[in-house]
Coordinates of N, CA and C and ligand atoms in Angstrom, one line a residue:
X22 N 45.2 68.4 50.5 CA 45.6 68.6 49.2 C 44.6 67.7 48.2
X23 N 44.3 68.3 47.1 CA 43.4 67.5 46.1 C 44.4 66.5 45.4
X24 N 43.8 65.3 45.1 CA 44.6 64.2 44.6 C 44.5 64.2 43.1
X25 N 45.6 64.6 42.5 CA 45.6 64.8 41.0 C 46.2 63.6 40.3
X26 N 45.7 63.0 39.2 CA 46.4 62.0 38.4 C 46.7 62.8 37.0
X27 N 47.7 62.3 36.4 CA 48.2 62.9 35.1 C 48.2 61.8 34.1
X28 N 47.7 62.0 32.9 CA 47.7 61.0 31.9 C 48.6 61.6 30.7
X29 N 49.6 60.8 30.3 CA 50.5 61.2 29.3 C 50.6 60.1 28.2
X30 N 51.2 60.5 27.1 CA 51.5 59.6 26.0 C 53.0 59.5 25.6
X31 N 53.9 60.6 26.1 CA 55.1 60.7 25.5 C 56.1 61.3 26.5
X32 N 56.8 62.4 26.1 CA 57.8 63.0 26.8 C 57.5 63.4 28.2
X33 N 56.3 64.0 28.4 CA 55.8 64.3 29.8 C 56.4 65.6 30.3
X34 N 56.8 66.5 29.5 CA 57.4 67.8 30.1 C 56.3 68.5 30.9
X35 N 55.1 68.6 30.4 CA 54.1 69.3 31.1 C 53.7 68.6 32.4
X36 N 53.8 67.2 32.4 CA 53.6 66.4 33.6 C 54.6 66.8 34.6
X37 N 55.9 66.9 34.2 CA 57.0 67.2 35.1 C 56.9 68.7 35.6
X38 N 56.3 69.6 34.9 CA 56.1 70.9 35.4 C 55.0 70.9 36.4
X39 N 54.0 70.0 36.3 CA 53.0 69.9 37.3 C 53.6 69.3 38.6
X40 N 54.4 68.4 38.4 CA 54.9 67.6 39.6 C 55.9 68.6 40.2
X41 N 56.7 69.4 39.5 CA 57.6 70.3 40.2 C 57.0 71.3 41.0
X42 N 55.9 71.8 40.4 CA 55.1 72.9 41.1 C 54.4 72.4 42.4
X43 N 54.2 71.1 42.4 CA 53.4 70.4 43.6 C 54.2 70.5 44.8
X44 N 55.6 70.7 44.7 CA 56.3 70.7 46.0 C 56.2 71.9 46.7
X45 N 55.6 73.0 46.2 CA 55.4 74.1 46.9 C 54.5 73.9 48.0
X46 N 54.7 74.6 49.2 CA 53.9 74.2 50.3 C 52.4 74.7 50.2
X47 N 52.3 75.7 49.4 CA 50.8 76.2 49.2 C 50.2 75.7 47.9
X48 N 50.9 74.7 47.4 CA 50.2 74.0 46.1 C 49.0 73.3 46.6
X49 N 47.9 73.5 45.9 CA 46.5 72.8 46.4 C 46.4 71.4 46.0
X50 N 47.4 70.8 45.2 CA 47.3 69.4 44.8 C 48.6 68.6 45.0
X51 N 48.4 67.2 45.1 CA 49.5 66.4 45.0 C 49.3 65.5 43.9
X52 N 50.4 65.0 43.2 CA 50.2 64.1 42.1 C 50.3 62.6 42.6
X53 N 49.3 62.0 42.5 CA 49.0 60.6 43.1 C 49.3 59.5 42.0
X54 N 49.3 59.8 40.7 CA 49.5 58.8 39.7 C 49.9 59.5 38.4
X55 N 50.7 58.9 37.7 CA 51.1 59.2 36.3 C 50.8 58.0 35.4
X56 N 49.8 58.1 34.6 CA 49.3 56.9 33.7 C 49.5 57.2 32.4
X57 N 49.8 56.1 31.5 CA 50.1 56.3 30.2 C 49.6 55.2 29.3
X58 N 49.2 55.5 28.0 CA 48.7 54.6 27.1 C 50.0 53.9 26.3
X59 N 51.1 54.5 26.6 CA 52.3 54.0 26.0 C 53.3 53.6 27.0
X60 N 53.4 52.3 27.3 CA 54.3 51.8 28.3 C 55.8 52.3 28.2
X61 N 56.3 52.7 27.0 CA 57.6 53.2 26.8 C 57.7 54.8 26.9
X62 N 56.7 55.4 27.3 CA 56.6 56.9 27.4 C 57.8 57.4 28.3
X63 N 58.6 58.3 27.8 CA 59.7 58.8 28.6 C 59.2 59.3 29.9
X64 N 58.1 60.0 29.9 CA 57.5 60.6 31.2 C 57.3 59.6 32.3
X65 N 56.9 58.4 31.9 CA 56.7 57.3 32.9 C 57.9 57.1 33.7
X66 N 59.1 57.0 33.0 CA 60.4 56.8 33.7 C 60.8 57.9 34.6
X67 N 60.4 59.2 34.1 CA 60.8 60.3 34.9 C 60.0 60.3 36.1
X68 N 58.6 60.1 36.0 CA 57.8 60.0 37.2 C 58.2 59.0 38.2
X69 N 58.5 57.8 37.7 CA 59.0 56.7 38.7 C 60.2 57.2 39.4
X70 N 61.2 57.8 38.6 CA 62.4 58.3 39.3 C 62.1 59.3 40.3
X71 N 61.0 60.0 40.3 CA 60.7 61.0 41.2 C 59.7 60.5 42.3
X72 N 59.6 59.1 42.4 CA 58.9 58.6 43.5 C 57.4 58.7 43.2
X73 N 56.9 58.8 42.0 CA 55.5 58.9 41.8 C 54.9 57.5 41.3
X74 N 53.8 57.1 41.8 CA 53.1 55.8 41.3 C 53.0 56.0 39.8
X75 N 53.2 54.9 39.0 CA 52.9 55.0 37.6 C 52.0 53.8 37.2
X76 N 51.4 54.0 36.0 CA 50.6 52.9 35.5 C 50.6 53.1 34.0
X77 N 50.8 51.9 33.3 CA 50.8 51.9 31.9 C 49.8 50.8 31.3
X78 N 49.0 51.2 30.5 CA 48.0 50.3 29.9 C 48.0 50.6 28.4
X79 N 48.5 49.6 27.5 CA 48.4 49.8 26.1 C 46.9 49.5 25.7
X80 N 46.3 50.3 24.8 CA 45.1 50.0 24.3 C 45.1 48.9 23.2
X81 N 46.3 48.5 22.8 CA 46.4 47.6 21.6 C 45.6 46.3 21.9
X82 N 44.7 45.9 20.9 CA 44.2 44.6 21.1 C 43.0 44.5 22.1
X83 N 42.6 45.7 22.7 CA 41.5 45.7 23.7 C 40.4 46.6 23.1
X84 N 39.2 46.2 23.4 CA 38.0 47.0 23.2 C 38.3 48.4 24.0
X85 N 37.9 49.5 23.4 CA 38.2 50.8 24.2 C 37.6 50.7 25.5
X86 N 36.4 50.2 25.7 CA 35.8 50.1 27.0 C 36.7 49.5 28.0
X87 N 37.4 48.4 27.5 CA 38.2 47.6 28.5 C 39.5 48.4 28.9
X88 N 40.1 48.9 27.9 CA 41.2 49.8 28.1 C 40.9 50.9 29.1
X89 N 39.8 51.6 28.8 CA 39.5 52.7 29.8 C 39.1 52.1 31.1
X90 N 38.5 51.0 31.2 CA 38.1 50.4 32.5 C 39.4 50.2 33.4
X91 N 40.5 49.8 32.6 CA 41.8 49.6 33.3 C 42.4 50.9 33.8
X92 N 42.3 51.8 33.0 CA 42.8 53.2 33.4 C 41.9 53.8 34.6
X93 N 40.6 53.6 34.4 CA 39.7 54.1 35.4 C 40.1 53.4 36.8
X94 N 40.2 52.1 36.8 CA 40.5 51.3 38.0 C 41.8 51.8 38.7
X95 N 42.8 52.1 37.8 CA 44.0 52.6 38.4 C 43.9 53.9 39.1
X96 N 43.0 54.8 38.4 CA 42.7 56.1 38.9 C 42.0 56.0 40.2
X97 N 40.9 55.2 40.3 CA 40.2 55.0 41.5 C 41.1 54.5 42.7
X98 N 41.9 53.5 42.3 CA 42.8 52.9 43.3 C 43.8 53.9 43.9
X99 N 44.2 54.8 43.1 CA 45.1 55.8 43.5 C 44.4 57.0 44.2
X100 N 43.0 56.9 44.3 CA 42.3 57.9 44.9 C 42.2 59.3 44.2
X101 N 42.4 59.2 42.9 CA 42.4 60.4 42.1 C 41.1 61.2 42.3
X102 N 41.1 62.4 42.5 CA 39.9 63.3 42.4 C 39.8 64.1 41.2
X103 N 41.0 64.3 40.5 CA 41.0 65.2 39.3 C 42.1 64.6 38.4
X104 N 41.9 64.8 37.1 CA 42.8 64.4 36.1 C 43.3 65.5 35.2
X105 N 44.6 65.5 35.0 CA 45.2 66.5 34.1 C 45.8 65.8 32.8
X106 N 45.3 66.0 31.7 CA 45.7 65.4 30.4 C 47.0 66.2 30.1
X107 N 48.2 65.6 29.8 CA 49.5 66.4 29.6 C 50.1 65.6 28.3
X108 N 49.6 66.0 27.2 CA 50.1 65.3 25.9 C 49.6 64.0 25.8
X109 N 48.4 63.7 26.4 CA 47.8 62.4 26.2 C 47.0 62.4 24.8
X110 N 47.5 61.7 24.0 CA 47.1 61.8 22.5 C 46.0 60.8 22.1
X111 N 45.0 60.7 23.0 CA 44.0 59.6 22.6 C 42.6 60.3 23.1
X112 N 41.6 60.1 22.4 CA 40.3 60.6 22.7 C 39.7 59.8 23.9
X113 N 39.2 60.5 24.9 CA 38.4 59.8 26.0 C 37.0 59.6 25.5
X114 N 36.5 58.4 25.8 CA 35.1 58.1 25.4 C 34.1 59.0 26.1
X115 N 32.9 59.1 25.6 CA 31.8 60.0 26.3 C 31.6 59.3 27.6
X116 N 31.7 58.0 27.8 CA 31.4 57.4 29.1 C 32.5 57.8 30.1
X117 N 33.7 57.8 29.8 CA 34.7 58.1 30.7 C 34.6 59.6 31.1
X118 N 34.3 60.5 30.1 CA 34.2 62.0 30.4 C 33.0 62.2 31.3
X119 N 32.0 61.4 31.2 CA 30.7 61.5 32.0 C 31.0 61.2 33.5
X120 N 31.8 60.1 33.6 CA 32.2 59.7 35.0 C 33.1 60.6 35.7
X121 N 33.9 61.4 34.9 CA 34.8 62.4 35.5 C 34.3 63.8 35.2
X122 N 33.1 63.9 35.0 CA 32.6 65.2 34.5 C 33.0 66.4 35.4
X123 N 33.7 67.4 34.8 CA 34.1 68.6 35.5 C 35.4 68.3 36.2
X124 N 36.0 67.2 36.1 CA 37.2 66.8 36.8 C 38.4 66.6 36.0
X125 N 38.3 66.9 34.7 CA 39.4 66.6 33.7 C 39.8 67.8 33.0
X126 N 41.1 68.3 33.0 CA 41.5 69.4 32.4 C 42.7 68.9 31.2
X127 N 42.7 69.7 30.3 CA 43.8 69.4 29.2 C 44.5 70.7 28.8
X128 N 45.8 70.5 28.4 CA 46.6 71.6 27.8 C 46.6 71.4 26.4
X129 N 46.3 72.4 25.7 CA 46.4 72.3 24.1 C 47.4 73.4 23.5
X130 N 48.1 73.0 22.5 CA 49.1 74.1 22.1 C 48.5 75.0 21.0
X131 N 47.5 75.7 21.3 CA 46.9 76.8 20.4 C 46.1 77.7 21.2
X132 N 45.7 78.7 20.7 CA 44.9 79.8 21.3 C 43.4 79.3 20.8
X133 N 42.9 78.3 21.6 CA 41.6 78.0 21.3 C 40.6 79.1 21.3
X134 N 39.5 79.0 20.5 CA 39.0 78.0 19.7 C 39.8 77.8 18.4
X135 N 40.9 78.5 18.2 CA 41.7 78.2 17.0 C 42.4 76.8 17.0
X136 N 42.5 76.1 16.0 CA 43.3 75.0 15.8 C 43.1 73.9 16.8
X137 N 42.0 73.5 16.8 CA 41.7 72.1 17.6 C 42.3 71.0 16.9
X138 N 42.7 69.9 17.6 CA 43.3 68.8 17.0 C 44.8 68.9 16.9
X139 N 45.3 68.4 15.7 CA 46.7 68.2 15.6 C 47.4 69.3 14.8
X140 N 48.7 69.2 14.7 CA 49.6 70.1 13.9 C 49.2 71.7 14.1
X141 N 49.0 72.0 15.3 CA 48.6 73.4 15.6 C 49.6 74.4 15.2
X142 N 50.9 74.2 15.4 CA 51.9 75.1 15.0 C 52.1 75.4 13.6
X143 N 52.1 74.4 12.8 CA 52.2 74.4 11.3 C 50.9 75.2 10.8
X144 N 49.8 74.9 11.4 CA 48.5 75.6 10.8 C 48.6 77.1 11.3
X145 N 49.1 77.5 12.4 CA 49.1 78.9 12.8 C 50.1 79.6 11.8
X146 N 51.3 78.9 11.5 CA 52.3 79.5 10.6 C 51.7 79.7 9.2
X147 N 50.9 78.6 8.8 CA 50.4 78.7 7.5 C 49.3 79.7 7.3
X148 N 48.7 80.1 8.5 CA 47.6 81.0 8.4 C 48.3 82.6 8.5
X149 N 49.6 82.6 8.8 CA 50.1 83.9 9.0 C 49.8 84.6 10.2
X150 N 49.5 83.9 11.3 CA 49.1 84.4 12.6 C 50.3 85.2 13.2
X151 N 50.1 86.3 13.8 CA 51.2 87.0 14.5 C 51.3 86.6 16.0
X152 N 50.4 86.0 16.4 CA 50.5 85.5 17.8 C 50.1 84.0 17.9
X153 N 50.6 83.2 18.8 CA 50.2 81.8 18.9 C 50.3 81.7 20.4
X154 N 50.0 80.4 20.8 CA 50.0 80.3 22.2 C 49.4 78.9 22.7
X155 N 48.9 78.8 24.0 CA 48.3 77.6 24.5 C 47.2 77.9 25.4
X156 N 46.4 76.8 25.6 CA 45.1 77.0 26.3 C 45.0 75.8 27.3
X157 N 44.4 76.1 28.5 CA 44.0 75.1 29.4 C 42.5 75.0 29.4
X158 N 41.9 73.9 29.3 CA 40.4 73.9 29.2 C 39.9 72.6 29.9
X159 N 38.6 72.7 30.3 CA 37.9 71.6 30.8 C 37.7 70.6 29.7
X160 N 37.8 69.3 30.0 CA 37.5 68.3 28.9 C 36.1 67.9 28.9
X161 N 35.4 68.0 27.7 CA 34.1 67.5 27.5 C 34.2 66.5 26.4
X162 N 32.9 66.1 26.0 CA 32.9 65.0 24.9 C 33.4 65.6 23.6
X163 N 33.2 66.9 23.4 CA 33.7 67.5 22.2 C 35.2 67.9 22.2
X164 N 36.0 67.4 21.2 CA 37.4 67.7 21.2 C 37.8 69.1 21.4
X165 N 38.6 69.4 22.4 CA 39.3 70.7 22.6 C 38.3 71.9 22.7
X166 N 37.1 71.6 23.3 CA 36.0 72.5 23.1 C 35.4 72.9 24.6
X167 N 35.9 72.4 25.6 CA 35.3 72.6 27.0 C 35.8 74.0 27.4
X168 N 35.2 74.5 28.5 CA 35.4 75.7 29.1 C 36.9 76.1 29.2
X169 N 37.2 77.4 28.7 CA 38.7 77.7 28.9 C 39.0 78.2 30.3
X170 N 40.0 77.7 30.8 CA 40.5 78.1 32.2 C 41.6 79.0 32.2
X171 N 42.4 79.0 31.1 CA 43.6 80.0 31.0 C 44.2 79.8 29.7
X172 N 44.9 80.9 29.2 CA 45.6 80.9 28.0 C 46.9 81.8 28.1
X173 N 48.0 81.4 27.4 CA 49.1 82.4 27.4 C 49.5 82.5 25.8
X174 N 49.9 83.7 25.5 CA 50.3 84.1 24.1 C 51.8 84.2 24.0
X175 N 52.3 83.9 22.8 CA 53.6 84.2 22.4 C 53.6 84.8 21.0
X176 N 54.6 85.7 20.7 CA 54.7 86.2 19.3 C 55.2 85.1 18.4
X177 N 54.7 85.2 17.1 CA 55.2 84.4 16.0 C 56.2 85.3 15.4
X178 N 57.5 84.8 15.2 CA 58.6 85.5 14.7 C 58.8 85.1 13.2
X179 N 59.4 86.1 12.5 CA 59.5 85.9 10.9 C 60.1 84.6 10.5
X180 N 61.2 84.0 11.2 CA 61.8 82.9 10.8 C 61.3 81.6 11.4
X181 N 60.2 81.7 12.1 CA 59.7 80.6 12.8 C 59.4 79.4 11.9
X182 N 59.8 78.2 12.5 CA 59.4 76.9 11.9 C 58.4 76.4 13.0
X183 N 57.7 75.3 12.6 CA 56.8 74.7 13.6 C 57.6 74.3 14.9
X184 N 58.9 73.9 14.7 CA 59.7 73.5 15.9 C 60.1 74.7 16.7
X185 N 60.5 75.7 16.1 CA 60.9 76.9 17.0 C 59.7 77.6 17.7
X186 N 58.5 77.6 16.9 CA 57.3 78.1 17.5 C 56.8 77.2 18.7
X187 N 56.9 75.8 18.5 CA 56.5 74.9 19.4 C 57.3 75.0 20.7
X188 N 58.6 75.3 20.6 CA 59.5 75.4 21.8 C 59.1 76.7 22.5
X189 N 58.8 77.8 21.8 CA 58.4 79.1 22.5 C 57.1 78.9 23.3
X190 N 56.2 78.1 22.6 CA 54.8 77.9 23.3 C 55.0 76.9 24.5
X191 N 55.8 75.9 24.3 CA 56.0 74.9 25.4 C 56.5 75.5 26.6
X192 N 57.4 76.5 26.5 CA 57.8 77.3 27.7 C 56.7 77.9 28.4
X193 N 55.7 78.4 27.8 CA 54.6 79.1 28.3 C 53.7 77.9 28.9
X194 N 53.6 76.8 28.2 CA 52.7 75.7 28.8 C 53.2 75.3 30.1
X195 N 54.6 75.3 30.3 CA 55.1 74.8 31.6 C 54.7 75.8 32.7
X196 N 54.6 77.0 32.4 CA 54.2 78.1 33.4 C 52.6 78.0 33.6
X197 N 52.0 78.1 32.4 CA 50.4 78.2 32.5 C 49.7 77.0 33.2
X198 N 50.3 75.8 32.9 CA 49.5 74.5 33.3 C 49.5 74.4 34.8
X199 N 50.6 74.5 35.5 CA 50.6 74.4 36.9 C 49.8 75.6 37.6
X200 N 50.0 76.8 37.1 CA 49.3 77.9 37.6 C 47.8 77.7 37.4
X201 N 47.4 77.3 36.3 CA 45.9 77.2 36.0 C 45.2 76.0 36.8
X202 N 46.0 75.0 36.9 CA 45.6 73.7 37.6 C 45.3 74.1 39.1
X203 N 46.3 74.8 39.7 CA 46.3 75.2 41.0 C 45.1 76.2 41.3
X204 N 44.9 77.1 40.4 CA 43.8 78.0 40.6 C 42.4 77.3 40.6
X205 N 42.3 76.4 39.5 CA 41.2 75.6 39.4 C 40.8 74.7 40.6
X206 N 41.8 74.0 41.1 CA 41.6 73.2 42.2 C 41.3 73.9 43.5
X207 N 42.0 75.1 43.7 CA 41.6 76.0 44.8 C 40.2 76.4 44.8
X208 N 39.6 76.4 43.6 CA 38.2 76.8 43.6 C 37.2 75.9 43.8
X209 N 37.7 74.5 44.0 CA 36.7 73.5 44.4 C 36.5 73.6 45.9
X210 N 35.2 74.0 46.3 CA 35.0 74.2 47.7 C 35.0 72.9 48.5
X211 N 33.9 72.2 48.4 CA 33.8 70.9 49.0 C 33.9 69.7 48.0
X212 N 34.6 70.1 46.9 CA 34.6 68.9 46.0 C 33.4 68.9 45.1
X213 N 33.4 68.1 44.1 CA 32.2 67.9 43.3 C 32.0 66.4 43.3
X214 N 30.7 66.0 43.5 CA 30.5 64.6 43.6 C 30.8 63.7 42.3
X215 N 31.3 62.5 42.3 CA 31.4 61.7 41.3 C 30.1 61.3 40.7
X216 N 29.9 61.3 39.4 CA 28.6 60.8 38.9 C 28.7 59.3 38.6
Ligands
LIG313 C1 52.4 69.6 24.6 O1 52.8 70.6 23.7 C2 50.8 69.6 24.7 O2 50.3 70.9 24.6 C3 50.4 68.9 23.4 O3 51.5 67.8 23.4 C4 52.7 68.3 23.9 C5 53.1 67.3 24.9 O4 54.4 67.5 25.5 N1 49.1 68.3 23.6 C6 48.3 68.1 22.6 O5 48.6 68.3 21.4 C7 46.9 67.6 22.9 N2 46.0 67.4 21.8 P1 54.8 66.9 26.8 O6 54.5 65.4 26.7 O7 56.3 67.3 26.9 O8 54.0 67.6 27.8

């Protein structure tokens, strides 16, 4: 199985969906590490309760390069081959992305290329969109702009608020992310070399 690490910053519901899907015998990945920039992230406790190795490193007071070097060391020590960002709310540096080129995916709560960045649901509502959704994409240096690997749509309903829309999209995220990551990793023939 491919060795997948997951980076989170908070609740970790997408991380939990990835972990739960990994117990299927035909799942092409195992989750070898859950790491967070927020030591108090609820998802870290969930992962530890489920017997998964965890790592927390606050970036506070550290140069970005040092913070990322600590994360990178934990990833290498865990033998991670691929990284799934799951509500990891921090930009990775160009250097980090280059090291893991082609090996990092992210889930984003909009139908990219619409609504990169934050407040995606409020922006979809303000625009009067009839459909919303989520996207899984490869991570590149440019925010939320890498190759799309999968998307799921939901209707926007007349009484929606950002919260109700977000809950409807999140349900699809929990289905889309494990399915897309599994398909992506099955497509790695003999792996891709680290740069
Ligand atoms: C998810 O909706 C995810 O798509 C979004 O944050 C939420 C995290 O929830 N990610 C982004 O906005 C990335 N820019 P979770 O911690 O329960 O998975």
